[in-house]
Amino acid sequence: MDPSVKGSLVIGAAVATRRHRSAGRISQEELDARLSGTALELIDDRKIEIGRWYPVAAFCELLDLDWQLASDRDPEHARKAGTVSADQLFDSGIYQQLDYAERAERVKSRADLTRQARLITTITGTLYNFLEFEVKIDEQETRSLEIHYRNATAFAEVLRFNTEGFMNQINRRQGSPRQWTSERVQTDLVIFRLPLPTRLTDPG
């Protein structure tokens, strides 16, 4: 299967594009010139299925268009869109991992922190079919929890910021103020980092 994303995320991107068109921020002619045929089909597909796989390239086209039209590619706009996506998936009740994440108690050890991070990766893994994940703790340079997204060439920059917002909203719903950041260190590798709580910085 080609790199794909679940319809539960595609719906929001399609709706946002329709709204830009309805508001006159972009014409149908401009959409026809800018977007691929697959992306254009998604805009007017009123039967996008939340559990079906859709091409991630077309999804990213729609996300990037919204990013440009709504904010001139401000990373904070993409993060806010990720926050909205997280809340929608929490409220939908589709993903049991999110319900567990919201009810999880405050982490008491590095093992707890790593376990919760792996839970986040299982959520992401149900939404994208092409990513490979590694969870680790950087003891030396950043002293942070890291999630490595490998095979991430198709994971566009707008998705990187969107995912920061998504994961930060999971933190907020757990009562944590800590913020994820991310960096694309190679074309196919994105690293998300979360500073370790002071109580967990001592390996012992």
Coordinates of N, CA and C in Angstrom, one line a residue:
M1 N 0.8 -1.2 0.0 CA 0.0 0.0 0.0 C 0.9 1.3 0.0
D2 N 0.5 2.2 -0.8 CA 1.2 3.5 -0.8 C 1.1 4.2 0.5
P3 N 2.0 5.2 0.8 CA 1.8 5.9 2.1 C 0.4 6.5 2.2
S4 N -0.2 6.2 3.3 CA -1.6 6.5 3.5 C -1.9 7.0 4.9
V5 N -3.1 7.7 5.0 CA -3.6 8.3 6.3 C -5.1 7.9 6.4
K6 N -5.5 7.7 7.7 CA -6.9 7.4 7.9 C -7.8 8.5 7.6
G7 N -9.0 8.2 7.2 CA -10.0 9.1 6.9 C -10.4 10.0 8.0
S8 N -10.2 9.5 9.3 CA -10.6 10.4 10.4 C -9.8 11.7 10.5
L9 N -8.6 11.7 9.8 CA -7.9 13.0 9.7 C -8.2 13.7 8.4
V10 N -8.5 12.9 7.4 CA -8.7 13.6 6.1 C -10.0 14.4 6.1
I11 N -11.0 14.0 6.8 CA -12.2 14.8 6.9 C -12.0 16.3 7.2
G12 N -11.2 16.5 8.2 CA -11.0 17.9 8.7 C -10.3 18.7 7.6
A13 N -9.3 18.1 6.9 CA -8.6 18.8 5.8 C -9.5 19.2 4.7
A14 N -10.4 18.2 4.3 CA -11.3 18.5 3.2 C -12.3 19.6 3.6
V15 N -12.8 19.5 4.8 CA -13.8 20.6 5.2 C -13.1 21.9 5.3
A16 N -11.9 22.0 5.7 CA -11.2 23.3 5.8 C -11.1 23.9 4.3
T17 N -10.8 23.0 3.4 CA -10.6 23.5 2.0 C -11.9 24.0 1.4
R18 N -13.0 23.3 1.7 CA -14.3 23.7 1.3 C -14.7 25.1 1.8
R19 N -14.3 25.3 3.1 CA -14.6 26.6 3.7 C -13.8 27.7 3.1
H20 N -12.6 27.5 2.7 CA -11.8 28.5 2.0 C -12.4 28.8 0.7
R21 N -12.9 27.8 0.0 CA -13.6 28.1 -1.3 C -14.9 28.8 -1.1
S22 N -15.7 28.4 -0.2 CA -17.0 29.1 0.1 C -16.8 30.5 0.5
A23 N -15.7 30.8 1.2 CA -15.4 32.2 1.7 C -14.8 33.0 0.6
G24 N -14.5 32.5 -0.5 CA -13.9 33.2 -1.6 C -12.4 33.4 -1.5
R25 N -11.7 32.7 -0.6 CA -10.3 32.9 -0.4 C -9.5 32.2 -1.5
I26 N -10.2 31.3 -2.2 CA -9.6 30.6 -3.4 C -10.7 30.2 -4.3
S27 N -10.5 30.3 -5.6 CA -11.5 29.9 -6.5 C -11.4 28.4 -7.0
Q28 N -12.4 27.9 -7.6 CA -12.3 26.6 -8.1 C -11.2 26.4 -9.1
E29 N -11.1 27.5 -10.0 CA -10.1 27.5 -11.0 C -8.7 27.4 -10.4
E30 N -8.5 28.1 -9.3 CA -7.2 28.1 -8.6 C -6.9 26.7 -8.0
L31 N -8.0 26.1 -7.4 CA -7.8 24.8 -6.8 C -7.5 23.8 -7.9
D32 N -8.1 23.9 -9.1 CA -7.9 23.0 -10.2 C -6.4 23.1 -10.6
A33 N -5.9 24.3 -10.6 CA -4.5 24.5 -11.0 C -3.5 24.0 -10.0
R34 N -3.8 24.1 -8.7 CA -2.9 23.8 -7.7 C -2.9 22.4 -7.2
L35 N -4.0 21.8 -7.1 CA -4.1 20.5 -6.5 C -4.1 19.3 -7.5
S36 N -3.7 18.2 -7.1 CA -3.8 17.0 -7.9 C -5.2 16.5 -8.0
G37 N -5.5 15.6 -9.0 CA -6.8 15.1 -9.2 C -7.3 14.4 -7.9
T38 N -6.4 13.7 -7.3 CA -6.8 12.9 -6.1 C -7.2 13.9 -4.9
A39 N -6.5 14.9 -4.8 CA -6.8 15.9 -3.7 C -8.1 16.6 -4.0
L40 N -8.4 16.9 -5.3 CA -9.6 17.6 -5.7 C -10.8 16.7 -5.4
E41 N -10.6 15.4 -5.6 CA -11.7 14.4 -5.3 C -12.1 14.4 -3.9
L42 N -11.1 14.6 -3.0 CA -11.3 14.5 -1.6 C -12.1 15.7 -1.1
I43 N -11.9 16.9 -1.7 CA -12.6 18.1 -1.3 C -14.1 17.9 -1.3
D44 N -14.6 17.3 -2.4 CA -16.1 17.2 -2.5 C -16.6 15.8 -2.3
D45 N -15.8 14.9 -1.7 CA -16.2 13.6 -1.3 C -16.9 13.7 0.1
R46 N -18.2 13.7 0.0 CA -19.0 13.8 1.3 C -19.1 12.5 2.0
K47 N -18.5 11.5 1.5 CA -18.6 10.1 2.2 C -17.2 9.6 2.6
I48 N -16.3 10.5 3.0 CA -15.0 10.1 3.4 C -15.2 9.2 4.7
E49 N -14.7 8.0 4.6 CA -14.9 7.0 5.7 C -13.7 7.1 6.7
I50 N -14.1 7.2 8.0 CA -13.1 7.5 9.0 C -12.1 6.3 9.1
G51 N -12.5 5.1 8.8 CA -11.6 4.0 9.0 C -10.9 3.6 7.7
R52 N -11.1 4.3 6.6 CA -10.5 3.9 5.3 C -9.1 4.6 5.2
W53 N -8.2 4.0 4.4 CA -7.0 4.6 4.1 C -7.1 5.5 2.8
Y54 N -6.4 6.7 2.9 CA -6.4 7.6 1.8 C -4.9 8.1 1.5
P55 N -4.6 8.4 0.3 CA -3.2 8.8 0.0 C -2.7 10.0 0.8
V56 N -1.6 9.8 1.5 CA -1.1 10.9 2.4 C -0.7 12.1 1.6
A57 N -0.2 11.9 0.3 CA 0.3 13.0 -0.5 C -0.9 14.0 -0.8
A58 N -2.1 13.4 -1.1 CA -3.2 14.3 -1.3 C -3.7 15.0 -0.1
F59 N -3.7 14.3 1.0 CA -4.0 14.8 2.3 C -3.1 16.0 2.7
C60 N -1.8 15.8 2.4 CA -0.8 16.9 2.7 C -1.0 18.1 1.8
E61 N -1.5 17.9 0.6 CA -1.8 19.0 -0.3 C -2.9 19.9 0.3
L62 N -3.9 19.2 0.8 CA -5.0 20.0 1.4 C -4.5 20.7 2.7
L63 N -3.8 20.0 3.5 CA -3.2 20.6 4.7 C -2.4 21.8 4.4
D64 N -1.5 21.7 3.4 CA -0.6 22.8 3.1 C -1.4 24.0 2.5
L65 N -2.4 23.7 1.7 CA -3.2 24.8 1.2 C -3.9 25.5 2.3
D66 N -4.5 24.8 3.3 CA -5.1 25.5 4.4 C -4.1 26.3 5.2
W67 N -2.9 25.7 5.4 CA -1.8 26.3 6.1 C -1.4 27.7 5.5
Q68 N -1.4 27.7 4.2 CA -1.0 28.9 3.5 C -2.1 29.9 3.5
L69 N -3.3 29.5 3.2 CA -4.5 30.5 3.1 C -4.9 31.0 4.5
A70 N -4.8 30.2 5.5 CA -5.3 30.6 6.8 C -4.2 31.4 7.6
S71 N -2.9 31.2 7.3 CA -1.9 31.8 8.2 C -0.6 32.1 7.6
D72 N -0.5 32.0 6.2 CA 0.8 32.2 5.5 C 1.9 31.3 6.1
R73 N 1.5 30.1 6.4 CA 2.4 29.0 6.9 C 3.0 29.3 8.3
D74 N 2.2 29.8 9.2 CA 2.6 30.0 10.5 C 2.5 28.7 11.3
P75 N 3.7 28.2 11.8 CA 3.7 26.9 12.5 C 2.6 26.8 13.6
E76 N 2.3 28.0 14.3 CA 1.3 27.9 15.3 C -0.1 27.6 14.8
H77 N -0.4 28.0 13.6 CA -1.7 27.6 13.1 C -1.8 26.1 12.9
A78 N -0.7 25.5 12.4 CA -0.7 24.0 12.2 C -0.8 23.3 13.6
R79 N -0.1 23.9 14.6 CA -0.2 23.3 15.9 C -1.6 23.3 16.4
K80 N -2.3 24.4 16.2 CA -3.7 24.6 16.7 C -4.6 23.6 16.0
A81 N -4.3 23.4 14.7 CA -5.1 22.4 13.9 C -4.9 21.0 14.5
G82 N -3.7 20.7 15.0 CA -3.4 19.4 15.6 C -4.1 19.3 16.9
T83 N -4.3 20.4 17.7 CA -5.0 20.4 18.9 C -6.5 20.1 18.7
V84 N -7.0 20.7 17.6 CA -8.4 20.4 17.3 C -8.6 18.9 16.9
S85 N -7.7 18.4 16.1 CA -7.8 17.0 15.7 C -7.7 16.1 16.9
A86 N -6.9 16.4 17.9 CA -6.8 15.6 19.1 C -8.1 15.6 19.8
D87 N -8.7 16.8 20.0 CA -9.9 16.9 20.8 C -11.1 16.1 20.1
Q88 N -11.1 16.2 18.7 CA -12.1 15.5 18.0 C -12.0 14.0 18.1
L89 N -10.7 13.5 18.1 CA -10.5 12.0 18.2 C -10.8 11.6 19.7
F90 N -10.4 12.4 20.7 CA -10.8 12.1 22.1 C -12.3 12.0 22.2
D91 N -13.0 13.0 21.7 CA -14.5 13.0 21.8 C -15.2 11.9 21.0
S92 N -14.6 11.5 20.0 CA -15.2 10.4 19.1 C -15.3 9.1 19.8
G93 N -14.3 8.8 20.7 CA -14.3 7.5 21.4 C -13.8 6.4 20.5
I94 N -13.2 6.7 19.3 CA -12.8 5.7 18.4 C -11.6 4.9 18.9
Y95 N -10.7 5.7 19.5 CA -9.4 5.2 19.8 C -9.2 5.0 21.3
Q96 N -9.2 3.7 21.8 CA -9.2 3.4 23.2 C -7.9 3.9 23.8
Q97 N -6.8 4.0 23.0 CA -5.5 4.5 23.5 C -5.7 5.9 24.1
L98 N -6.5 6.8 23.4 CA -6.7 8.1 23.9 C -7.4 8.2 25.2
D99 N -8.4 7.3 25.3 CA -9.1 7.3 26.6 C -8.2 6.9 27.7
Y100 N -7.3 5.9 27.4 CA -6.4 5.5 28.4 C -5.4 6.6 28.8
A101 N -4.9 7.3 27.7 CA -4.0 8.4 27.9 C -4.5 9.5 28.8
E102 N -5.8 9.8 28.6 CA -6.4 10.8 29.4 C -6.6 10.4 30.8
R103 N -6.8 9.1 31.1 CA -7.0 8.7 32.4 C -5.8 8.3 33.2
A104 N -4.6 8.2 32.4 CA -3.4 7.8 33.0 C -2.9 8.7 34.2
E105 N -2.4 8.1 35.2 CA -1.9 8.8 36.3 C -0.6 9.5 36.0
R106 N -0.2 10.4 36.8 CA 1.1 11.1 36.7 C 2.2 10.1 36.7
V107 N 3.1 10.3 35.7 CA 4.2 9.3 35.6 C 5.1 9.4 36.9
K108 N 5.6 8.2 37.3 CA 6.4 8.2 38.5 C 7.8 7.8 38.2
S109 N 8.1 7.3 37.0 CA 9.4 6.8 36.7 C 9.6 7.0 35.2
R110 N 10.9 6.8 34.8 CA 11.2 6.9 33.4 C 10.5 5.8 32.6
A111 N 10.3 4.6 33.2 CA 9.6 3.5 32.6 C 8.1 3.9 32.3
D112 N 7.5 4.6 33.2 CA 6.1 5.1 33.0 C 6.1 6.1 31.8
L113 N 7.1 7.0 31.8 CA 7.1 8.0 30.8 C 7.3 7.3 29.4
T114 N 8.2 6.4 29.3 CA 8.5 5.7 28.1 C 7.2 4.9 27.6
R115 N 6.6 4.3 28.6 CA 5.4 3.5 28.3 C 4.3 4.4 27.7
Q116 N 4.1 5.6 28.3 CA 3.1 6.5 27.7 C 3.5 7.0 26.3
A117 N 4.8 7.2 26.1 CA 5.2 7.6 24.8 C 5.0 6.6 23.8
R118 N 5.2 5.3 24.2 CA 4.9 4.2 23.2 C 3.4 4.1 22.9
L119 N 2.6 4.5 23.9 CA 1.1 4.5 23.7 C 0.8 5.6 22.6
I120 N 1.4 6.8 22.7 CA 1.2 7.8 21.7 C 1.6 7.3 20.3
T121 N 2.7 6.5 20.2 CA 3.1 6.0 18.9 C 2.1 5.0 18.3
T122 N 1.5 4.2 19.2 CA 0.4 3.3 18.7 C -0.7 4.0 18.1
I123 N -1.1 5.2 18.7 CA -2.1 6.0 18.2 C -1.7 6.5 16.8
T124 N -0.5 7.1 16.7 CA -0.1 7.6 15.4 C 0.0 6.5 14.4
G125 N 0.4 5.3 14.8 CA 0.5 4.2 13.9 C -0.8 3.7 13.4
T126 N -1.9 4.0 14.1 CA -3.2 3.6 13.5 C -3.7 4.7 12.5
L127 N -3.0 5.9 12.5 CA -3.4 6.9 11.6 C -2.6 7.0 10.3
Y128 N -1.4 6.6 10.4 CA -0.5 6.6 9.2 C 0.1 5.2 9.1
N129 N 0.2 4.7 7.8 CA 0.6 3.3 7.6 C 2.1 3.2 7.2
F130 N 2.8 4.2 7.2 CA 4.2 4.2 6.6 C 5.3 4.5 7.6
L131 N 4.9 5.0 8.8 CA 5.9 5.5 9.7 C 6.5 4.3 10.6
E132 N 7.7 4.4 10.9 CA 8.3 3.5 11.9 C 8.8 4.3 13.1
F133 N 8.6 3.8 14.3 CA 8.8 4.5 15.5 C 9.9 3.9 16.4
E134 N 10.6 4.8 17.1 CA 11.5 4.4 18.2 C 11.4 5.4 19.3
V135 N 11.2 4.9 20.5 CA 11.1 5.7 21.7 C 12.4 5.5 22.5
K136 N 13.0 6.7 22.9 CA 14.2 6.6 23.7 C 14.4 7.8 24.6
I137 N 15.3 7.7 25.5 CA 15.6 8.9 26.4 C 17.0 9.3 26.1
D138 N 17.2 10.6 25.7 CA 18.5 11.1 25.5 C 19.1 11.6 26.8
E139 N 20.1 10.8 27.3 CA 20.7 11.1 28.6 C 21.7 12.3 28.5
Q140 N 22.3 12.5 27.3 CA 23.5 13.3 27.2 C 23.2 14.8 26.8
E141 N 22.7 15.0 25.6 CA 22.6 16.4 25.1 C 21.3 17.1 25.5
T142 N 20.2 16.5 25.2 CA 18.9 17.3 25.4 C 18.2 16.9 26.7
R143 N 18.6 15.7 27.3 CA 18.0 15.2 28.5 C 16.5 15.3 28.3
S144 N 16.0 14.6 27.3 CA 14.6 14.6 26.9 C 14.2 13.2 26.5
L145 N 12.9 13.0 26.5 CA 12.2 11.9 25.9 C 12.1 12.1 24.4
E146 N 12.5 11.1 23.6 CA 12.4 11.3 22.2 C 11.6 10.2 21.5
I147 N 10.8 10.7 20.5 CA 10.1 9.7 19.6 C 10.7 10.0 18.2
H148 N 11.3 9.0 17.6 CA 11.9 9.1 16.3 C 10.8 8.5 15.3
Y149 N 10.5 9.4 14.3 CA 9.6 9.0 13.2 C 10.5 8.7 12.0
R150 N 10.7 7.4 11.7 CA 11.5 7.0 10.6 C 10.7 6.7 9.4
N151 N 11.3 6.6 8.2 CA 10.6 6.5 6.9 C 9.6 7.6 6.8
A152 N 10.0 8.8 7.1 CA 9.1 10.0 7.2 C 9.2 10.9 6.0
T153 N 9.7 10.5 4.9 CA 9.8 11.4 3.8 C 8.4 12.0 3.4
A154 N 7.4 11.2 3.4 CA 6.0 11.6 3.1 C 5.3 12.4 4.2
F155 N 6.0 12.5 5.3 CA 5.4 13.2 6.5 C 5.8 14.7 6.3
A156 N 4.9 15.4 5.7 CA 5.2 16.8 5.3 C 5.5 17.7 6.6
E157 N 6.1 18.9 6.3 CA 6.4 19.8 7.4 C 5.1 20.2 8.2
V158 N 4.1 20.5 7.4 CA 2.8 20.9 8.1 C 2.4 19.8 9.0
L159 N 2.6 18.5 8.7 CA 2.2 17.4 9.6 C 3.1 17.4 10.8
R160 N 4.4 17.8 10.7 CA 5.3 17.8 11.8 C 4.7 18.8 12.9
F161 N 4.4 20.0 12.5 CA 3.8 21.0 13.4 C 2.5 20.5 13.9
N162 N 1.7 20.0 13.0 CA 0.3 19.5 13.4 C 0.4 18.4 14.5
T163 N 1.4 17.6 14.4 CA 1.6 16.5 15.3 C 2.1 17.0 16.7
E164 N 2.9 18.1 16.7 CA 3.3 18.7 17.9 C 2.1 19.2 18.7
G165 N 1.1 19.8 18.0 CA -0.1 20.3 18.6 C -0.9 19.1 19.1
F166 N -1.0 18.0 18.3 CA -1.7 16.8 18.7 C -1.2 16.3 20.0
M167 N 0.1 16.1 20.1 CA 0.7 15.5 21.2 C 0.7 16.4 22.5
N168 N 0.8 17.7 22.2 CA 0.7 18.6 23.3 C -0.7 18.7 23.9
Q169 N -1.7 18.5 23.1 CA -3.0 18.4 23.6 C -3.3 17.2 24.4
I170 N -2.6 16.1 24.1 CA -2.7 14.9 24.9 C -2.1 15.2 26.3
N171 N -1.0 15.9 26.3 CA -0.3 16.3 27.5 C -1.3 17.2 28.4
R172 N -1.9 18.2 27.7 CA -2.8 19.1 28.5 C -4.0 18.3 29.1
R173 N -4.5 17.3 28.3 CA -5.6 16.6 28.8 C -5.2 15.6 30.0
Q174 N -3.9 15.4 30.1 CA -3.4 14.7 31.2 C -3.0 15.6 32.4
G175 N -3.1 16.9 32.2 CA -2.8 17.8 33.2 C -1.3 18.2 33.2
S176 N -0.6 18.0 32.1 CA 0.8 18.3 32.0 C 1.0 19.5 31.2
P177 N 1.9 20.5 31.6 CA 2.1 21.7 30.8 C 3.3 21.5 29.9
R178 N 4.0 20.3 29.9 CA 5.2 20.1 29.1 C 4.8 20.1 27.6
Q179 N 5.7 20.6 26.8 CA 5.5 20.8 25.4 C 6.5 20.0 24.6
W180 N 5.9 19.3 23.6 CA 6.7 18.6 22.6 C 7.2 19.6 21.6
T181 N 8.5 19.4 21.1 CA 9.0 20.1 20.0 C 9.5 19.1 19.0
S182 N 9.8 19.5 17.8 CA 10.3 18.5 16.8 C 11.3 19.1 15.8
E183 N 12.0 18.2 15.2 CA 13.1 18.6 14.3 C 13.2 17.5 13.2
R184 N 13.3 18.0 11.9 CA 13.6 17.0 10.9 C 15.1 17.0 10.7
V185 N 15.7 15.9 11.1 CA 17.1 15.8 11.1 C 17.7 15.2 9.8
Q186 N 16.8 14.5 9.1 CA 17.1 13.9 7.8 C 15.8 14.0 7.0
T187 N 15.9 13.8 5.7 CA 14.7 13.8 4.9 C 13.7 12.8 5.4
D188 N 14.1 11.6 5.9 CA 13.2 10.6 6.3 C 13.2 10.4 7.8
L189 N 13.7 11.3 8.6 CA 13.7 11.2 10.0 C 13.3 12.4 10.7
V190 N 12.2 12.4 11.5 CA 11.7 13.5 12.3 C 11.8 13.0 13.8
I191 N 12.4 13.9 14.6 CA 12.5 13.6 16.0 C 11.6 14.5 16.9
F192 N 10.8 14.0 17.7 CA 10.0 14.7 18.6 C 10.6 14.6 20.0
R193 N 10.7 15.7 20.7 CA 11.4 15.8 22.0 C 10.5 16.4 23.1
L194 N 10.5 15.8 24.3 CA 9.8 16.3 25.4 C 10.8 16.4 26.6
P195 N 11.0 17.6 27.1 CA 12.0 17.7 28.3 C 11.6 16.8 29.4
L196 N 12.6 16.1 30.0 CA 12.3 15.3 31.1 C 11.9 16.1 32.4
P197 N 10.9 15.7 33.1 CA 10.6 16.4 34.4 C 11.9 16.3 35.3
T198 N 12.1 17.3 36.1 CA 13.2 17.4 36.9 C 13.4 16.1 37.8
R199 N 12.3 15.6 38.3 CA 12.3 14.5 39.1 C 12.8 13.2 38.4
L200 N 12.8 13.3 37.1 CA 13.2 12.1 36.3 C 14.6 12.3 35.6
T201 N 15.3 13.4 35.9 CA 16.5 13.6 35.2 C 17.7 12.8 35.7
D202 N 17.5 12.2 36.9 CA 18.5 11.4 37.5 C 18.3 10.0 37.1
P203 N 19.1 9.4 36.3 CA 18.9 8.0 35.8 C 18.6 7.0 36.9
G204 N 19.2 7.3 38.1 CA 19.0 6.4 39.2 C 17.7 6.5 39.9

